[in-house]
Coordinates of C-alpha atoms and ligand atoms in Angstrom, one line a residue:
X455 CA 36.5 -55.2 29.8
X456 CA 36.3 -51.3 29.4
X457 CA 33.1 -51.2 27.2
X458 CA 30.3 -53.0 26.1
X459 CA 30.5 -51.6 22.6
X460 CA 32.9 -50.5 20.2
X461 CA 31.9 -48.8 17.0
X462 CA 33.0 -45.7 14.6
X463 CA 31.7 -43.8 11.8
X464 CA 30.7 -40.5 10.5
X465 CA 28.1 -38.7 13.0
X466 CA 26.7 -35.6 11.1
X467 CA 24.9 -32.4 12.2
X468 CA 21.2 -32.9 11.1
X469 CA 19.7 -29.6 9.8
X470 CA 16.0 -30.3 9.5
X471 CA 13.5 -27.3 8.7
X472 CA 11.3 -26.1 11.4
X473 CA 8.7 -23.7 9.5
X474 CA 8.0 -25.4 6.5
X475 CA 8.1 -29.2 5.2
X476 CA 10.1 -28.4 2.6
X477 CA 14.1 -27.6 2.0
X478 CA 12.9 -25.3 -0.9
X479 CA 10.9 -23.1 0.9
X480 CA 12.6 -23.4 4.9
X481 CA 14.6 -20.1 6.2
X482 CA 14.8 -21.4 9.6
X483 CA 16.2 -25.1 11.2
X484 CA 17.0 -26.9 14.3
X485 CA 20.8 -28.9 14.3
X486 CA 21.0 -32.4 16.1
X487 CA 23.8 -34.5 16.3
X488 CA 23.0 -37.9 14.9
X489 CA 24.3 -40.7 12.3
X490 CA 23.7 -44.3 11.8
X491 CA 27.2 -45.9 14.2
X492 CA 26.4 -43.4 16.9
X493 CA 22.7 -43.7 17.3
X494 CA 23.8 -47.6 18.0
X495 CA 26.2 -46.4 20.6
X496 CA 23.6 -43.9 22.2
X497 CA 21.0 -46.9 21.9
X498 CA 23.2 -48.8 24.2
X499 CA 24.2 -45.5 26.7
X500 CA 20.7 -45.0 27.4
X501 CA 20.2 -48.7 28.1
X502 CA 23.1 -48.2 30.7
X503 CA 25.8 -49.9 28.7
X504 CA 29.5 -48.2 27.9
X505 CA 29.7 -47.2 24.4
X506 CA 33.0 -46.1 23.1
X507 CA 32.1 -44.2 20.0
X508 CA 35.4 -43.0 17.1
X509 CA 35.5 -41.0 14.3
X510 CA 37.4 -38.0 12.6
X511 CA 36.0 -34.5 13.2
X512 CA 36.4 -31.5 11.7
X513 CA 38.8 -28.9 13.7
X514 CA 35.8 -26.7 13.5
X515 CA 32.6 -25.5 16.0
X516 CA 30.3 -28.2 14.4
X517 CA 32.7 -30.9 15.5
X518 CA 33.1 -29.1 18.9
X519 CA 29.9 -29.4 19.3
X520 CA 28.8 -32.6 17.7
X521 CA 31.4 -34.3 20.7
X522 CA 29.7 -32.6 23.5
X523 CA 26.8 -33.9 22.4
X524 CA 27.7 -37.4 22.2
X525 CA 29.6 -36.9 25.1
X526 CA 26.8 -35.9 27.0
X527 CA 25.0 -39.1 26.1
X528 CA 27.5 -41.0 28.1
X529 CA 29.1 -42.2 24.9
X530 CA 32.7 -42.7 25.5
X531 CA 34.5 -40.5 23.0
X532 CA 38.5 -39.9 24.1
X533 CA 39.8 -41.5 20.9
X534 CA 38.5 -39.3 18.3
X535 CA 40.7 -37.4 16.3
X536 CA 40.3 -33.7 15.2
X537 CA 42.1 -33.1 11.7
X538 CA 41.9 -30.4 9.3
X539 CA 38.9 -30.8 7.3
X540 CA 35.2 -30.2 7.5
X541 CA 32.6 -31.9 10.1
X542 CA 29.8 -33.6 7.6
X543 CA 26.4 -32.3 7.9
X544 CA 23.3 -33.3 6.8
X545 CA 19.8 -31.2 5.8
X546 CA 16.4 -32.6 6.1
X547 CA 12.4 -31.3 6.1
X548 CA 11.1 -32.7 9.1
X549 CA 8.3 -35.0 7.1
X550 CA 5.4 -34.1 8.2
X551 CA 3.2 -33.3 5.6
X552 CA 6.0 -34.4 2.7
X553 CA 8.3 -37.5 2.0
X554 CA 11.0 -36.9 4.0
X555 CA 14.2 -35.1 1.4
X556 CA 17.8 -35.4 2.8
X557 CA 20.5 -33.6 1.2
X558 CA 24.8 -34.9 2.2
X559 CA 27.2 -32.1 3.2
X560 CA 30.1 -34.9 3.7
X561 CA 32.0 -35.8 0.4
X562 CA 35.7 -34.9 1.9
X563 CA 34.9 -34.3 5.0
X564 CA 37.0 -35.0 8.0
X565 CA 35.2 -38.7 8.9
X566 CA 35.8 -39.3 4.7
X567 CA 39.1 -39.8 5.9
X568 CA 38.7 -42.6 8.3
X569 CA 41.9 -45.0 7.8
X570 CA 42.2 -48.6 9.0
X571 CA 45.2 -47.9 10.8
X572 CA 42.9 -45.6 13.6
X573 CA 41.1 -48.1 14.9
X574 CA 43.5 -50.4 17.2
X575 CA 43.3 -53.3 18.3
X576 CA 42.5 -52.2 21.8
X577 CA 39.5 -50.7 21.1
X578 CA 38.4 -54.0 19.6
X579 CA 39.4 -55.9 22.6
X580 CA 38.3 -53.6 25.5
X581 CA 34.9 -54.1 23.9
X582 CA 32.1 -57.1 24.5
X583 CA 30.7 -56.0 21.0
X584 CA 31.9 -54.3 17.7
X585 CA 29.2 -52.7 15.6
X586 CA 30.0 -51.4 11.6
X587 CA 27.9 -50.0 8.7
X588 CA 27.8 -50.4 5.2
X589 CA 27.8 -46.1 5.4
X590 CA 31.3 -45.7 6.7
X591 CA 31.5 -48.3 3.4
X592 CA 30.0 -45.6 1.1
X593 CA 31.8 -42.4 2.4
X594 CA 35.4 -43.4 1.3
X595 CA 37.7 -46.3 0.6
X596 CA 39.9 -45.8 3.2
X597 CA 36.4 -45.7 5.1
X598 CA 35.7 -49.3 3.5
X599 CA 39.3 -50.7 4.1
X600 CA 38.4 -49.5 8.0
X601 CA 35.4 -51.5 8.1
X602 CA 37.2 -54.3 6.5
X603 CA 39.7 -54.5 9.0
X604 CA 37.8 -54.0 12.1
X605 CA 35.3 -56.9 11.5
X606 CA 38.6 -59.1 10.6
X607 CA 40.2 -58.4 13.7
X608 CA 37.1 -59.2 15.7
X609 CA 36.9 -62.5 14.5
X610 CA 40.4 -62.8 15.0
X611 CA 40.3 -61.3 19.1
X612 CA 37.2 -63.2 19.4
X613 CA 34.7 -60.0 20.0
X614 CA 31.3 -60.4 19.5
X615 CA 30.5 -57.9 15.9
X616 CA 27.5 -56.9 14.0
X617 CA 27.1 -55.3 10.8
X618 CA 24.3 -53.0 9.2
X619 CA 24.3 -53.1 5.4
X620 CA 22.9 -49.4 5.8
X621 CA 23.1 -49.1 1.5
X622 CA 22.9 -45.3 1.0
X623 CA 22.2 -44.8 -2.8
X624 CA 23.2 -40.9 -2.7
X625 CA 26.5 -42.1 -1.7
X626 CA 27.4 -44.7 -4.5
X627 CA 25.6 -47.0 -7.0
X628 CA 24.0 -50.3 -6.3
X629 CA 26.7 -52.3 -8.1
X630 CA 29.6 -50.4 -6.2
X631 CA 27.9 -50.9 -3.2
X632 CA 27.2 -54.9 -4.2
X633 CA 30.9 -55.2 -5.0
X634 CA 32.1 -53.6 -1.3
X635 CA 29.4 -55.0 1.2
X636 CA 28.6 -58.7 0.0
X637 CA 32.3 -59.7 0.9
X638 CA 31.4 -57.8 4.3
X639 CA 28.0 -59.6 5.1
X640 CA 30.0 -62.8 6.4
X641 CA 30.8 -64.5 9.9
X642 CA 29.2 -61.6 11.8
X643 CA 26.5 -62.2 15.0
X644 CA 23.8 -60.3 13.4
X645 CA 23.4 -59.2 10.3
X646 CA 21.0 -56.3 9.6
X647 CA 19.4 -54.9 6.3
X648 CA 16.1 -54.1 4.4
X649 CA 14.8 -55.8 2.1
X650 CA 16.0 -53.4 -0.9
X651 CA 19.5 -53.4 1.0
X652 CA 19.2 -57.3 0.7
X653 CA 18.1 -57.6 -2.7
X654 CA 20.9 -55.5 -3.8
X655 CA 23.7 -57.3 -1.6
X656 CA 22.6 -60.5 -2.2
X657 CA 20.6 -60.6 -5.3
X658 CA 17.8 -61.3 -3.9
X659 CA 14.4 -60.5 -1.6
X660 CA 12.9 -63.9 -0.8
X661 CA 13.9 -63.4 3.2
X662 CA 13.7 -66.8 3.5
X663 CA 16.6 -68.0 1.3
X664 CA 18.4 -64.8 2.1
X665 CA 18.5 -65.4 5.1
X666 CA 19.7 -68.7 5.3
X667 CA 22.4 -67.8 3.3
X668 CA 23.1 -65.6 5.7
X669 CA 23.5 -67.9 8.4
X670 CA 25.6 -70.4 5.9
X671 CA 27.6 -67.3 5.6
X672 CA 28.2 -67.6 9.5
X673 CA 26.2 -64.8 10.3
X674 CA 24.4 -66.2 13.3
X675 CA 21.2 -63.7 13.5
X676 CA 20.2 -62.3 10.2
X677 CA 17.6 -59.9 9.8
X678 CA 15.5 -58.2 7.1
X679 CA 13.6 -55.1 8.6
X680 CA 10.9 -53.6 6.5
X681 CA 10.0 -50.0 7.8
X682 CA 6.8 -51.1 10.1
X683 CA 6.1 -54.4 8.8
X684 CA 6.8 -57.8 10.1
X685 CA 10.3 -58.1 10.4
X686 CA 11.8 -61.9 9.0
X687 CA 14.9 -63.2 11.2
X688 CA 16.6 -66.7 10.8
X689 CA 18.4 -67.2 13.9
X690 CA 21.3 -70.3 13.3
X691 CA 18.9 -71.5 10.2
X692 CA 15.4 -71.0 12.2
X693 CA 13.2 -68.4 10.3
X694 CA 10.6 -66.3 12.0
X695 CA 8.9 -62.9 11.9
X696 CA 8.0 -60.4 14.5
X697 CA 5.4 -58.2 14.3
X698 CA 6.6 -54.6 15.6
X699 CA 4.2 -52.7 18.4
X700 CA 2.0 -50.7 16.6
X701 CA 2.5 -46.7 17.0
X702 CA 2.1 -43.9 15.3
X703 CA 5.3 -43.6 13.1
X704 CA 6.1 -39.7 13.1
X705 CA 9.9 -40.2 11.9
X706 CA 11.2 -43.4 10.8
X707 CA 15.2 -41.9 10.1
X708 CA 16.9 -44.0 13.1
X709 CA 14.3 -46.4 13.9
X710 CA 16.4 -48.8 12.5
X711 CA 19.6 -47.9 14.5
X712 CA 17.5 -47.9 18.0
X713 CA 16.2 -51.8 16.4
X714 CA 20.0 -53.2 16.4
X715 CA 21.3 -51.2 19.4
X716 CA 17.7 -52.4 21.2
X717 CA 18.9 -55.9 19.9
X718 CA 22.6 -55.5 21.0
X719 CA 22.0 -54.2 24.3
X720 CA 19.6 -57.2 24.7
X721 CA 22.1 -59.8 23.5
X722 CA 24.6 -58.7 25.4
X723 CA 22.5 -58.3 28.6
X724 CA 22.1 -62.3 28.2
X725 CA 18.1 -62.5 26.4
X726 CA 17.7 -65.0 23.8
X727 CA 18.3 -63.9 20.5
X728 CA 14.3 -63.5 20.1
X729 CA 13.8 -61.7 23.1
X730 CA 16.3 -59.9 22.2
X731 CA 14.7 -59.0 18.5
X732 CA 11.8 -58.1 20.4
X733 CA 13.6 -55.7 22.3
X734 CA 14.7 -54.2 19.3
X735 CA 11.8 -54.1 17.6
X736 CA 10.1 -52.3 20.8
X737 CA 12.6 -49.7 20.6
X738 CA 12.5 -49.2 16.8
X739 CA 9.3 -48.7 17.0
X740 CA 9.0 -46.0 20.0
X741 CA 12.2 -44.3 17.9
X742 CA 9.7 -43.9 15.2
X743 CA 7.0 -42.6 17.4
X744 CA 8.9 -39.6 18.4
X745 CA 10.9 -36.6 16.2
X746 CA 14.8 -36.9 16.2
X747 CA 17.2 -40.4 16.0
X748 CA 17.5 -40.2 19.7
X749 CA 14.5 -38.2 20.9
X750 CA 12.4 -41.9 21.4
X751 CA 15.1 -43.9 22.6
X752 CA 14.2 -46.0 25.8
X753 CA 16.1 -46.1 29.0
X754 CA 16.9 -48.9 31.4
X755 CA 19.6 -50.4 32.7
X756 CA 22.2 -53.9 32.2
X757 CA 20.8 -53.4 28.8
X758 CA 17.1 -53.9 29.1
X759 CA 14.3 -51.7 28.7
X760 CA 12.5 -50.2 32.1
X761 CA 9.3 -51.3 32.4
X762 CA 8.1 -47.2 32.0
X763 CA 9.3 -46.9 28.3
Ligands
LIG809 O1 20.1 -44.3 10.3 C1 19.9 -42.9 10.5 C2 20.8 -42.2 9.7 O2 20.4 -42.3 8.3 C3 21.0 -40.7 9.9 O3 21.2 -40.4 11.2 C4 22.0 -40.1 9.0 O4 23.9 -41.6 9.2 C5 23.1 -41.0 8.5 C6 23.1 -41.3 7.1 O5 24.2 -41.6 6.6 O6 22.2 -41.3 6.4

């Protein structure tokens, strides 16, 4: 096996303001490369897994450099393709003394046209794990078709897959989104959303039945997050809740992304599906304690946290 992870998506450059809190009133800002799929595969680098990360990229210097950086994270990245449209971008305040305000650079852009027919087989089966979003969902069909596909031929190669509901409502509306992901929330290891996300999917809030349904869906580990709340889980029809470490939350955006890579790195070092959660939840929570998607994300190695973090 070549990787522990497979997964693919749009990765944007992250404008976010640096002298004010505000979009409206900002003249100067600092670009990270970040993005729901690849914060999951630089979860799992730092954790001293292989991540192979794909997408489309622009044939332009934000996708030059948005690679480099990914590269540099020890993310495997070989397969992507370069093709002649933009690289998608995304601008943000930082959130400090406002709600945080995001604004999308990405309808057409070059990961808009992601097509089932680029991800092969291979990249399924070189993987131990195959991770998707209900984003790549949102940004295109051709997008949702890949997502569709990949998490069928998982099941069908018999590779371990998870997939993150991630609704993003300034992408599509709640019944288009409905229509697309519920088919998509089925026979998956772990199954990941918030409670809006699952009350718009599913109907419903009430984690408990939810989540069962979940399960009876054949999703093994379902999981309702709720920013810094108790998290509920029902793990093969057992329901529970974790309480997350307390820290002072100074960016939430990609605390959920470093909660299911924590979670996948843990599963697939061999922890129990709770330990794992807890794991997940640990790094979460340190993600939110820092600036930046990846700025808090723990190190370690085989996929569990070092003891320092
Ligand atoms: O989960 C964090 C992401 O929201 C952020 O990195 C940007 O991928 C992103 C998105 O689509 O909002």
């Amino acid at each position: 096996m070549k990787f522990d992870l497979f997964t693919f998506g749009e990765s944007l450059s992250v404008f976010i303001s640096t002298d004010t809190d505000s979009v409206l009133t900002a003249h100067n800002y600092e670009r990270v490369t970040a993005g729901a799929e690849v914060n999951v595969a630089v979860a799992l680098s730092r954790l001293g897994l292989k991540s192979q990360f794909f997408s489309r990229f622009g044939q332009d210097q934000l996708g030059d450099v948005m690679i480099k950086d990914i590269a540099a994270e020890g993310v495997d990245v070989s397969t992507v393709k370069r093709v002649p449209f933009f690289t998608g971008a995304m601008v943000r305040n930082p959130g400090k003394d406002a709600p945080v305000e995001t604004t999308y650079l990405r309808k057409g852009s070059a990961a808009s046209t992601i097509e089932a027919s680029d991800i092969k087989d291979e990249f399924i089966s070189d993987s131990r794990w195959v991770h998707t979003t209900g984003i790549t969902c949102a940004i295109s069909e051709s997008g949702a078709k890949a997502v569709a596909h990949t998490l069928e031929r998982a099941k069908a190669l018999g590779v371990m897959s998870s997939f993150d509901l991630n609704l993003r409502r300034k992408l599509w509306s709640d019944e288009a989104a409905a229509k697309t992901l519920n088919p998509l929330a089925n026979n998956v290891e772990f199954l990941i959303g918030g409670e809006s996300e699952y009350e718009v999917v599913f109907g419903s809030k009430d984690a408990k039945s939810v989540l069962k349904e979940a399960n009876d869906r054949g999703c093994k580990i379902a999981v309702m997050t709720n920013g810094d709340q108790p998290l509920r889980y029902s793990i093969n029809g057992e329901f529970g809740e974790i309480i997350p470490p307390k820290v002072n939350a100074v960016d939430p955006v990609g605390s959920g992304d470093a909660f299911t890579g924590g979670t996948i790195a843990g599963l697939l070092s061999g922890m129990d599906p709770l330990d794992a959660l807890r794991q997940g939840s640990r790094s979460g929570a340190r993600v939110a304690s820092m600036f930046g998607d990846w700025t808090g994300l723990p190190t370690g190695s085989g996929g569990v946290i070092n003891e320092h973090n």
